[in-house]
Amino acid sequence: MDDFNSIVLEGNIVRDPESRETTKGVPICMFSIAVNKNYRTNQGERRQEVSFFDIETWGALASSCASYCTKGRGIRVVGRLKQNRWQDTEGKNHSKIKIVAEHVDFKPRFSSQKENHVTPTGIPPLHQEITDLAEAAIANSLSVEMKQPELCEAVF
């Protein structure tokens, strides 16, 4: 029986992804996300704690992430923890834990510009984003989280 190893994180991408392929041609995409935790101390003071996590994706999911992950984009990752261990040249043991993503939800990108502004394609930015995400989901069998489903009706 396998032990249970599952994690769900939601945050923002902190830098553009790095992509490469294995010697057998399997795509790998790596990026990092920042996850914010807001809380109040016992004295009522508001605090924010930020944690950074390295994410690794493989195969078709890696190709999608390489195309749609950009710095600052909101993302939800479902995956598992993986620990890498090694010894340096001095014989000192090291360890690093990363998340191997099995599922990724891209949050819509919201423009600070007005809703009536249009992109070069002639579609308002938010509607263009929903269209892009829907096309990516269909092409790559990924789920897309729609924060404002009523806008989908206007696009489709």
PDB file of C-alpha atoms in Angstrom:
ATOM      1  CA  MET A   1       0.000   0.000   0.000  1.00  0.00           C
ATOM      2  CA  ASP A   2       1.342   3.436  -0.965  1.00  0.00           C
ATOM      3  CA  ASP A   3       1.530   6.177   1.625  1.00  0.00           C
ATOM      4  CA  PHE A   4      -0.462   9.334   0.962  1.00  0.00           C
ATOM      5  CA  ASN A   5       1.517  12.264  -0.460  1.00  0.00           C
ATOM      6  CA  SER A   6      -0.594  15.145  -1.761  1.00  0.00           C
ATOM      7  CA  ILE A   7      -0.417  18.920  -1.592  1.00  0.00           C
ATOM      8  CA  VAL A   8      -2.493  21.841  -2.883  1.00  0.00           C
ATOM      9  CA  LEU A   9      -0.943  25.300  -3.133  1.00  0.00           C
ATOM     10  CA  GLU A  10      -2.316  28.547  -4.474  1.00  0.00           C
ATOM     11  CA  GLY A  11      -0.121  31.549  -5.062  1.00  0.00           C
ATOM     12  CA  ASN A  12       1.634  33.722  -7.628  1.00  0.00           C
ATOM     13  CA  ILE A  13       4.489  32.828  -9.942  1.00  0.00           C
ATOM     14  CA  VAL A  14       7.626  34.689  -8.859  1.00  0.00           C
ATOM     15  CA  ARG A  15       9.663  34.399 -12.086  1.00  0.00           C
ATOM     16  CA  ASP A  16       9.185  33.169 -15.632  1.00  0.00           C
ATOM     17  CA  PRO A  17       9.536  29.384 -15.954  1.00  0.00           C
ATOM     18  CA  GLU A  18      12.601  27.453 -17.042  1.00  0.00           C
ATOM     19  CA  SER A  19      11.979  24.758 -19.644  1.00  0.00           C
ATOM     20  CA  ARG A  20      14.115  21.895 -20.876  1.00  0.00           C
ATOM     21  CA  GLU A  21      13.791  18.354 -22.193  1.00  0.00           C
ATOM     22  CA  THR A  22      15.132  15.038 -20.994  1.00  0.00           C
ATOM     23  CA  THR A  23      17.497  13.100 -23.265  1.00  0.00           C
ATOM     24  CA  LYS A  24      14.415  11.176 -24.438  1.00  0.00           C
ATOM     25  CA  GLY A  25      12.597  14.399 -25.383  1.00  0.00           C
ATOM     26  CA  VAL A  26      10.197  14.635 -22.421  1.00  0.00           C
ATOM     27  CA  PRO A  27       9.439  18.309 -21.594  1.00  0.00           C
ATOM     28  CA  ILE A  28      10.142  19.577 -18.080  1.00  0.00           C
ATOM     29  CA  CYS A  29       9.085  23.003 -16.824  1.00  0.00           C
ATOM     30  CA  MET A  30      10.194  24.466 -13.488  1.00  0.00           C
ATOM     31  CA  PHE A  31       8.978  27.608 -11.764  1.00  0.00           C
ATOM     32  CA  SER A  32       8.515  29.005  -8.266  1.00  0.00           C
ATOM     33  CA  ILE A  33       5.435  30.374  -6.554  1.00  0.00           C
ATOM     34  CA  ALA A  34       4.918  32.596  -3.528  1.00  0.00           C
ATOM     35  CA  VAL A  35       2.101  31.680  -1.161  1.00  0.00           C
ATOM     36  CA  ASN A  36       0.852  34.396   1.212  1.00  0.00           C
ATOM     37  CA  LYS A  37      -0.626  33.731   4.639  1.00  0.00           C
ATOM     38  CA  ASN A  38      -2.320  36.635   6.411  1.00  0.00           C
ATOM     39  CA  TYR A  39      -2.990  36.393  10.142  1.00  0.00           C
ATOM     40  CA  ARG A  40      -3.383  38.396  13.334  1.00  0.00           C
ATOM     41  CA  THR A  41      -1.122  38.106  16.343  1.00  0.00           C
ATOM     42  CA  ASN A  42      -2.503  37.693  19.853  1.00  0.00           C
ATOM     43  CA  GLN A  43      -2.146  41.473  20.188  1.00  0.00           C
ATOM     44  CA  GLY A  44      -4.393  42.010  17.135  1.00  0.00           C
ATOM     45  CA  GLU A  45      -1.573  43.127  14.841  1.00  0.00           C
ATOM     46  CA  ARG A  46      -1.904  42.059  11.203  1.00  0.00           C
ATOM     47  CA  ARG A  47       0.993  40.059   9.786  1.00  0.00           C
ATOM     48  CA  GLN A  48       1.804  38.442   6.483  1.00  0.00           C
ATOM     49  CA  GLU A  49       3.951  35.370   6.037  1.00  0.00           C
ATOM     50  CA  VAL A  50       5.266  34.497   2.577  1.00  0.00           C
ATOM     51  CA  SER A  51       6.518  31.031   1.636  1.00  0.00           C
ATOM     52  CA  PHE A  52       8.253  30.153  -1.629  1.00  0.00           C
ATOM     53  CA  PHE A  53       7.911  26.762  -3.319  1.00  0.00           C
ATOM     54  CA  ASP A  54       9.664  25.248  -6.321  1.00  0.00           C
ATOM     55  CA  ILE A  55       7.311  23.506  -8.754  1.00  0.00           C
ATOM     56  CA  GLU A  56       8.247  20.932 -11.391  1.00  0.00           C
ATOM     57  CA  THR A  57       5.953  19.769 -14.217  1.00  0.00           C
ATOM     58  CA  TRP A  58       6.445  17.022 -16.805  1.00  0.00           C
ATOM     59  CA  GLY A  59       5.111  16.096 -20.254  1.00  0.00           C
ATOM     60  CA  ALA A  60       2.099  17.884 -21.722  1.00  0.00           C
ATOM     61  CA  LEU A  61       1.547  19.765 -18.463  1.00  0.00           C
ATOM     62  CA  ALA A  62       5.126  21.089 -18.694  1.00  0.00           C
ATOM     63  CA  SER A  63       4.494  22.333 -22.238  1.00  0.00           C
ATOM     64  CA  SER A  64       1.349  24.162 -21.110  1.00  0.00           C
ATOM     65  CA  CYS A  65       3.098  25.708 -18.124  1.00  0.00           C
ATOM     66  CA  ALA A  66       5.982  26.857 -20.314  1.00  0.00           C
ATOM     67  CA  SER A  67       3.441  28.671 -22.506  1.00  0.00           C
ATOM     68  CA  TYR A  68       1.068  30.121 -19.890  1.00  0.00           C
ATOM     69  CA  CYS A  69       3.126  30.628 -16.718  1.00  0.00           C
ATOM     70  CA  THR A  70       4.415  34.170 -16.441  1.00  0.00           C
ATOM     71  CA  LYS A  71       5.765  36.138 -13.528  1.00  0.00           C
ATOM     72  CA  GLY A  72       2.958  37.430 -11.298  1.00  0.00           C
ATOM     73  CA  ARG A  73       0.274  35.073 -12.626  1.00  0.00           C
ATOM     74  CA  GLY A  74      -1.979  33.421 -10.071  1.00  0.00           C
ATOM     75  CA  ILE A  75      -1.914  29.642 -10.088  1.00  0.00           C
ATOM     76  CA  ARG A  76      -3.210  26.635  -8.162  1.00  0.00           C
ATOM     77  CA  VAL A  77      -1.035  23.527  -8.087  1.00  0.00           C
ATOM     78  CA  VAL A  78      -2.084  20.035  -7.029  1.00  0.00           C
ATOM     79  CA  GLY A  79       0.764  17.599  -6.717  1.00  0.00           C
ATOM     80  CA  ARG A  80       3.085  15.667  -4.469  1.00  0.00           C
ATOM     81  CA  LEU A  81       6.175  16.411  -2.444  1.00  0.00           C
ATOM     82  CA  LYS A  82       9.525  15.100  -3.647  1.00  0.00           C
ATOM     83  CA  GLN A  83      12.729  15.226  -1.646  1.00  0.00           C
ATOM     84  CA  ASN A  84      16.118  15.373  -3.364  1.00  0.00           C
ATOM     85  CA  ARG A  85      19.167  14.445  -1.264  1.00  0.00           C
ATOM     86  CA  TRP A  86      22.835  14.798  -2.149  1.00  0.00           C
ATOM     87  CA  GLN A  87      26.324  15.210  -0.716  1.00  0.00           C
ATOM     88  CA  ASP A  88      28.539  18.128  -1.626  1.00  0.00           C
ATOM     89  CA  THR A  89      32.246  17.821  -2.393  1.00  0.00           C
ATOM     90  CA  GLU A  90      33.048  18.161   1.321  1.00  0.00           C
ATOM     91  CA  GLY A  91      30.788  15.229   2.197  1.00  0.00           C
ATOM     92  CA  LYS A  92      28.094  17.386   3.808  1.00  0.00           C
ATOM     93  CA  ASN A  93      24.529  16.109   3.321  1.00  0.00           C
ATOM     94  CA  HIS A  94      21.943  18.390   1.721  1.00  0.00           C
ATOM     95  CA  SER A  95      18.236  18.082   1.084  1.00  0.00           C
ATOM     96  CA  LYS A  96      15.633  20.044  -0.852  1.00  0.00           C
ATOM     97  CA  ILE A  97      11.897  19.487  -1.131  1.00  0.00           C
ATOM     98  CA  LYS A  98       9.984  20.507  -4.252  1.00  0.00           C
ATOM     99  CA  ILE A  99       6.465  19.968  -5.550  1.00  0.00           C
ATOM    100  CA  VAL A 100       5.909  17.766  -8.581  1.00  0.00           C
ATOM    101  CA  ALA A 101       2.683  19.109 -10.098  1.00  0.00           C
ATOM    102  CA  GLU A 102       0.071  16.682 -11.333  1.00  0.00           C
ATOM    103  CA  HIS A 103      -2.589  19.315 -12.041  1.00  0.00           C
ATOM    104  CA  VAL A 104      -2.410  23.077 -12.568  1.00  0.00           C
ATOM    105  CA  ASP A 105      -5.207  25.674 -12.639  1.00  0.00           C
ATOM    106  CA  PHE A 106      -4.339  29.025 -14.200  1.00  0.00           C
ATOM    107  CA  LYS A 107      -6.130  31.990 -12.685  1.00  0.00           C
ATOM    108  CA  PRO A 108      -7.342  34.620 -15.129  1.00  0.00           C
ATOM    109  CA  ARG A 109      -5.048  37.584 -15.593  1.00  0.00           C
ATOM    110  CA  PHE A 110      -6.826  40.796 -14.736  1.00  0.00           C
ATOM    111  CA  SER A 111      -5.858  43.990 -16.458  1.00  0.00           C
ATOM    112  CA  SER A 112      -5.526  47.240 -14.564  1.00  0.00           C
ATOM    113  CA  GLN A 113      -6.871  48.914 -17.680  1.00  0.00           C
ATOM    114  CA  LYS A 114     -10.525  49.711 -18.152  1.00  0.00           C
ATOM    115  CA  GLU A 115     -12.859  46.934 -19.295  1.00  0.00           C
ATOM    116  CA  ASN A 116     -13.611  48.704 -22.567  1.00  0.00           C
ATOM    117  CA  HIS A 117      -9.949  48.745 -23.609  1.00  0.00           C
ATOM    118  CA  VAL A 118      -9.356  46.263 -26.413  1.00  0.00           C
ATOM    119  CA  THR A 119      -6.353  44.143 -27.335  1.00  0.00           C
ATOM    120  CA  PRO A 120      -4.891  44.093 -30.868  1.00  0.00           C
ATOM    121  CA  THR A 121      -7.339  41.249 -31.603  1.00  0.00           C
ATOM    122  CA  GLY A 122     -10.250  43.601 -30.854  1.00  0.00           C
ATOM    123  CA  ILE A 123     -11.375  41.698 -27.764  1.00  0.00           C
ATOM    124  CA  PRO A 124     -11.443  43.296 -24.279  1.00  0.00           C
ATOM    125  CA  PRO A 125      -8.483  42.044 -22.166  1.00  0.00           C
ATOM    126  CA  LEU A 126     -10.504  40.040 -19.645  1.00  0.00           C
ATOM    127  CA  HIS A 127     -12.542  38.360 -22.375  1.00  0.00           C
ATOM    128  CA  GLN A 128      -9.328  37.652 -24.320  1.00  0.00           C
ATOM    129  CA  GLU A 129      -7.848  36.036 -21.205  1.00  0.00           C
ATOM    130  CA  ILE A 130     -10.876  33.790 -20.720  1.00  0.00           C
ATOM    131  CA  THR A 131     -10.755  32.832 -24.393  1.00  0.00           C
ATOM    132  CA  ASP A 132      -7.028  32.032 -24.182  1.00  0.00           C
ATOM    133  CA  LEU A 133      -7.505  29.931 -21.047  1.00  0.00           C
ATOM    134  CA  ALA A 134     -10.427  28.022 -22.502  1.00  0.00           C
ATOM    135  CA  GLU A 135      -8.461  27.242 -25.664  1.00  0.00           C
ATOM    136  CA  ALA A 136      -5.510  26.070 -23.562  1.00  0.00           C
ATOM    137  CA  ALA A 137      -7.755  23.848 -21.480  1.00  0.00           C
ATOM    138  CA  ILE A 138      -9.275  22.231 -24.542  1.00  0.00           C
ATOM    139  CA  ALA A 139      -5.933  21.799 -26.290  1.00  0.00           C
ATOM    140  CA  ASN A 140      -4.102  20.433 -23.257  1.00  0.00           C
ATOM    141  CA  SER A 141      -6.883  18.775 -21.244  1.00  0.00           C
ATOM    142  CA  LEU A 142      -6.293  21.113 -18.316  1.00  0.00           C
ATOM    143  CA  SER A 143      -9.015  22.481 -16.111  1.00  0.00           C
ATOM    144  CA  VAL A 144      -9.455  26.224 -15.948  1.00  0.00           C
ATOM    145  CA  GLU A 145     -10.752  28.019 -12.909  1.00  0.00           C
ATOM    146  CA  MET A 146     -13.165  30.760 -13.873  1.00  0.00           C
ATOM    147  CA  LYS A 147     -13.570  33.348 -11.144  1.00  0.00           C
ATOM    148  CA  GLN A 148     -16.308  35.176 -13.063  1.00  0.00           C
ATOM    149  CA  PRO A 149     -18.351  32.570 -14.979  1.00  0.00           C
ATOM    150  CA  GLU A 150     -20.891  35.168 -16.118  1.00  0.00           C
ATOM    151  CA  LEU A 151     -18.202  36.639 -18.379  1.00  0.00           C
ATOM    152  CA  CYS A 152     -17.863  33.296 -20.171  1.00  0.00           C
ATOM    153  CA  GLU A 153     -21.363  33.674 -21.562  1.00  0.00           C
ATOM    154  CA  ALA A 154     -20.364  36.978 -23.155  1.00  0.00           C
ATOM    155  CA  VAL A 155     -17.283  35.428 -24.779  1.00  0.00           C
ATOM    156  CA  PHE A 156     -18.703  32.114 -25.986  1.00  0.00           C
TER     157      PHE A 156
END
